[in-house]
Amino acid sequence: MAKVKIATIWLEGCAGCHMSFLDIDEAIIELAKVVEFSRSPITDIKEFVPVDVGIVEGGVGNTEEEEVLKELRAHCKILMAWGDCACFGGVCAMRNTFDKEEVLRRGYIETESTSKGKIPCPPGVPALLDQVKP
């Protein structure tokens, strides 16, 4: 029997789902007999190849995450949302009740511990989406 090929991605979230997966300890040896991991934070493989199942952890909060998710979708037969953040937005989606500029202003300029803060905008930093999408 051929192994099921799996790729996982970690988007906007805490990585708790991937950590929980690693907590299966020795059972991972049995899993390795039937599953082949491709691109994943677990394997540190960065390139996408065709897989049977793509697993998404985390919400989509910026343009780079949106592109990574689209690339995973293009390389898998089945796409699965894994965990609260991927299914519902999780803690990251708390910003969805505010305007994006308001969130950035509060986080970088108005916090009590910030002195002469400014909203960073270096080249290459992905743009925030207006809302986190599950």
PDB file of C-alpha atoms in Angstrom:
ATOM      1  CA  MET A   1       0.000   0.000   0.000  1.00  0.00           C
ATOM      2  CA  ALA A   2       1.344   3.445  -0.946  1.00  0.00           C
ATOM      3  CA  LYS A   3       1.840   5.974   1.804  1.00  0.00           C
ATOM      4  CA  VAL A   4      -0.545   8.929   2.020  1.00  0.00           C
ATOM      5  CA  LYS A   5       1.397  12.065   1.101  1.00  0.00           C
ATOM      6  CA  ILE A   6       0.714  15.009   3.407  1.00  0.00           C
ATOM      7  CA  ALA A   7       1.782  18.655   3.458  1.00  0.00           C
ATOM      8  CA  THR A   8       1.042  21.021   6.332  1.00  0.00           C
ATOM      9  CA  ILE A   9       1.280  24.794   6.624  1.00  0.00           C
ATOM     10  CA  TRP A  10       1.287  27.055   9.647  1.00  0.00           C
ATOM     11  CA  LEU A  11      -0.254  30.445   8.993  1.00  0.00           C
ATOM     12  CA  GLU A  12      -1.444  33.033  11.545  1.00  0.00           C
ATOM     13  CA  GLY A  13      -1.697  31.308  14.908  1.00  0.00           C
ATOM     14  CA  CYS A  14       0.315  29.871  17.784  1.00  0.00           C
ATOM     15  CA  ALA A  15       1.558  26.581  16.217  1.00  0.00           C
ATOM     16  CA  GLY A  16      -0.320  24.713  18.935  1.00  0.00           C
ATOM     17  CA  CYS A  17      -1.793  22.221  16.479  1.00  0.00           C
ATOM     18  CA  HIS A  18       1.610  21.223  15.119  1.00  0.00           C
ATOM     19  CA  MET A  19       2.953  21.004  18.679  1.00  0.00           C
ATOM     20  CA  SER A  20       0.010  18.804  19.696  1.00  0.00           C
ATOM     21  CA  PHE A  21       0.742  16.566  16.744  1.00  0.00           C
ATOM     22  CA  LEU A  22       4.338  16.163  17.884  1.00  0.00           C
ATOM     23  CA  ASP A  23       3.020  15.241  21.346  1.00  0.00           C
ATOM     24  CA  ILE A  24       1.922  11.846  20.025  1.00  0.00           C
ATOM     25  CA  ASP A  25       5.495  10.806  20.892  1.00  0.00           C
ATOM     26  CA  GLU A  26       6.366   7.232  19.840  1.00  0.00           C
ATOM     27  CA  ALA A  27       3.098   6.831  17.924  1.00  0.00           C
ATOM     28  CA  ILE A  28       4.677   9.009  15.250  1.00  0.00           C
ATOM     29  CA  ILE A  29       6.838   5.997  14.324  1.00  0.00           C
ATOM     30  CA  GLU A  30       3.708   3.977  13.509  1.00  0.00           C
ATOM     31  CA  LEU A  31       2.255   6.922  11.614  1.00  0.00           C
ATOM     32  CA  ALA A  32       5.432   7.185   9.518  1.00  0.00           C
ATOM     33  CA  LYS A  33       4.693   3.692   8.192  1.00  0.00           C
ATOM     34  CA  VAL A  34       1.548   4.925   6.406  1.00  0.00           C
ATOM     35  CA  VAL A  35       2.156   8.662   5.933  1.00  0.00           C
ATOM     36  CA  GLU A  36       4.852  10.561   4.053  1.00  0.00           C
ATOM     37  CA  PHE A  37       5.287  14.176   5.120  1.00  0.00           C
ATOM     38  CA  SER A  38       6.200  16.706   2.480  1.00  0.00           C
ATOM     39  CA  ARG A  39       6.280  20.484   3.037  1.00  0.00           C
ATOM     40  CA  SER A  40       5.705  21.127   6.724  1.00  0.00           C
ATOM     41  CA  PRO A  41       7.134  22.996   9.713  1.00  0.00           C
ATOM     42  CA  ILE A  42       7.718  19.512  11.125  1.00  0.00           C
ATOM     43  CA  THR A  43      10.045  18.498   8.281  1.00  0.00           C
ATOM     44  CA  ASP A  44      11.358  21.982   7.438  1.00  0.00           C
ATOM     45  CA  ILE A  45      10.760  21.193   3.756  1.00  0.00           C
ATOM     46  CA  LYS A  46       9.874  24.483   2.062  1.00  0.00           C
ATOM     47  CA  GLU A  47       8.858  23.455  -1.479  1.00  0.00           C
ATOM     48  CA  PHE A  48       5.415  22.252  -2.463  1.00  0.00           C
ATOM     49  CA  VAL A  49       5.027  18.992  -4.381  1.00  0.00           C
ATOM     50  CA  PRO A  50       1.790  17.181  -5.262  1.00  0.00           C
ATOM     51  CA  VAL A  51       0.271  15.531  -2.172  1.00  0.00           C
ATOM     52  CA  ASP A  52      -2.891  13.673  -1.247  1.00  0.00           C
ATOM     53  CA  VAL A  53      -3.810  15.833   1.750  1.00  0.00           C
ATOM     54  CA  GLY A  54      -2.977  19.438   2.578  1.00  0.00           C
ATOM     55  CA  ILE A  55      -3.487  20.498   6.187  1.00  0.00           C
ATOM     56  CA  VAL A  56      -3.814  24.180   7.152  1.00  0.00           C
ATOM     57  CA  GLU A  57      -3.152  25.441  10.668  1.00  0.00           C
ATOM     58  CA  GLY A  58      -3.868  29.095  11.352  1.00  0.00           C
ATOM     59  CA  GLY A  59      -5.914  31.882   9.853  1.00  0.00           C
ATOM     60  CA  VAL A  60      -5.037  33.959   6.811  1.00  0.00           C
ATOM     61  CA  GLY A  61      -4.074  37.468   7.912  1.00  0.00           C
ATOM     62  CA  ASN A  62      -1.716  38.813   5.263  1.00  0.00           C
ATOM     63  CA  THR A  63      -1.002  38.621   1.549  1.00  0.00           C
ATOM     64  CA  GLU A  64       1.861  36.141   1.908  1.00  0.00           C
ATOM     65  CA  GLU A  65      -0.294  33.692   3.884  1.00  0.00           C
ATOM     66  CA  GLU A  66      -2.980  34.024   1.234  1.00  0.00           C
ATOM     67  CA  GLU A  67      -0.474  33.027  -1.475  1.00  0.00           C
ATOM     68  CA  VAL A  68       0.900  30.096   0.569  1.00  0.00           C
ATOM     69  CA  LEU A  69      -2.635  28.776   1.067  1.00  0.00           C
ATOM     70  CA  LYS A  70      -3.397  29.082  -2.660  1.00  0.00           C
ATOM     71  CA  GLU A  71      -0.195  27.222  -3.485  1.00  0.00           C
ATOM     72  CA  LEU A  72      -1.045  24.406  -1.060  1.00  0.00           C
ATOM     73  CA  ARG A  73      -4.551  24.156  -2.565  1.00  0.00           C
ATOM     74  CA  ALA A  74      -3.020  23.821  -6.031  1.00  0.00           C
ATOM     75  CA  HIS A  75      -0.821  20.928  -4.868  1.00  0.00           C
ATOM     76  CA  CYS A  76      -3.278  18.769  -2.897  1.00  0.00           C
ATOM     77  CA  LYS A  77      -6.273  16.576  -3.633  1.00  0.00           C
ATOM     78  CA  ILE A  78      -7.914  17.219  -0.256  1.00  0.00           C
ATOM     79  CA  LEU A  79      -7.534  20.402   1.814  1.00  0.00           C
ATOM     80  CA  MET A  80      -8.254  20.227   5.546  1.00  0.00           C
ATOM     81  CA  ALA A  81      -8.533  23.061   8.088  1.00  0.00           C
ATOM     82  CA  TRP A  82      -6.901  22.026  11.379  1.00  0.00           C
ATOM     83  CA  GLY A  83      -7.684  23.732  14.669  1.00  0.00           C
ATOM     84  CA  ASP A  84      -9.583  26.757  15.910  1.00  0.00           C
ATOM     85  CA  CYS A  85      -7.559  29.375  14.007  1.00  0.00           C
ATOM     86  CA  ALA A  86      -7.933  27.642  10.631  1.00  0.00           C
ATOM     87  CA  CYS A  87     -11.625  26.892  11.183  1.00  0.00           C
ATOM     88  CA  PHE A  88     -12.802  30.067  12.932  1.00  0.00           C
ATOM     89  CA  GLY A  89      -9.912  32.574  12.955  1.00  0.00           C
ATOM     90  CA  GLY A  90      -8.887  31.971  16.577  1.00  0.00           C
ATOM     91  CA  VAL A  91      -7.247  34.615  18.726  1.00  0.00           C
ATOM     92  CA  CYS A  92      -5.793  36.329  15.638  1.00  0.00           C
ATOM     93  CA  ALA A  93      -9.313  37.118  14.418  1.00  0.00           C
ATOM     94  CA  MET A  94      -9.935  39.294  17.485  1.00  0.00           C
ATOM     95  CA  ARG A  95      -8.625  42.164  15.365  1.00  0.00           C
ATOM     96  CA  ASN A  96     -11.557  41.667  12.969  1.00  0.00           C
ATOM     97  CA  THR A  97     -13.754  43.850  15.177  1.00  0.00           C
ATOM     98  CA  PHE A  98     -11.488  46.843  14.484  1.00  0.00           C
ATOM     99  CA  ASP A  99     -10.310  48.735  11.422  1.00  0.00           C
ATOM    100  CA  LYS A 100      -6.876  47.523  10.219  1.00  0.00           C
ATOM    101  CA  GLU A 101      -5.301  50.988  10.596  1.00  0.00           C
ATOM    102  CA  GLU A 102      -6.727  51.271  14.121  1.00  0.00           C
ATOM    103  CA  VAL A 103      -5.110  47.947  15.079  1.00  0.00           C
ATOM    104  CA  LEU A 104      -1.724  49.014  13.698  1.00  0.00           C
ATOM    105  CA  ARG A 105      -1.932  52.435  15.373  1.00  0.00           C
ATOM    106  CA  ARG A 106      -2.779  50.887  18.742  1.00  0.00           C
ATOM    107  CA  GLY A 107      -0.100  48.217  18.445  1.00  0.00           C
ATOM    108  CA  TYR A 108       2.763  50.440  17.324  1.00  0.00           C
ATOM    109  CA  ILE A 109       1.976  54.005  18.418  1.00  0.00           C
ATOM    110  CA  GLU A 110      -0.556  54.222  21.254  1.00  0.00           C
ATOM    111  CA  THR A 111       0.589  51.482  23.617  1.00  0.00           C
ATOM    112  CA  GLU A 112       1.625  52.701  27.041  1.00  0.00           C
ATOM    113  CA  SER A 113       5.141  51.296  26.622  1.00  0.00           C
ATOM    114  CA  THR A 114       5.767  52.851  23.188  1.00  0.00           C
ATOM    115  CA  SER A 115       7.892  55.970  22.909  1.00  0.00           C
ATOM    116  CA  LYS A 116       7.822  57.789  19.560  1.00  0.00           C
ATOM    117  CA  GLY A 117       6.465  54.728  17.850  1.00  0.00           C
ATOM    118  CA  LYS A 118       5.710  54.419  14.181  1.00  0.00           C
ATOM    119  CA  ILE A 119       3.980  51.785  12.097  1.00  0.00           C
ATOM    120  CA  PRO A 120       6.720  49.743  10.403  1.00  0.00           C
ATOM    121  CA  CYS A 121       6.502  49.342   6.665  1.00  0.00           C
ATOM    122  CA  PRO A 122       9.814  47.864   5.495  1.00  0.00           C
ATOM    123  CA  PRO A 123      10.027  46.454   1.976  1.00  0.00           C
ATOM    124  CA  GLY A 124       9.181  42.783   1.729  1.00  0.00           C
ATOM    125  CA  VAL A 125       6.827  42.692   4.720  1.00  0.00           C
ATOM    126  CA  PRO A 126       3.491  41.231   3.593  1.00  0.00           C
ATOM    127  CA  ALA A 127       0.514  43.580   3.723  1.00  0.00           C
ATOM    128  CA  LEU A 128      -2.102  42.874   6.367  1.00  0.00           C
ATOM    129  CA  LEU A 129      -5.506  41.904   5.058  1.00  0.00           C
ATOM    130  CA  ASP A 130      -8.454  43.943   6.322  1.00  0.00           C
ATOM    131  CA  GLN A 131      -9.519  40.908   8.363  1.00  0.00           C
ATOM    132  CA  VAL A 132      -8.142  37.520   9.387  1.00  0.00           C
ATOM    133  CA  LYS A 133      -9.894  34.834   7.360  1.00  0.00           C
ATOM    134  CA  PRO A 134     -10.405  31.324   8.672  1.00  0.00           C
TER     135      PRO A 134
END
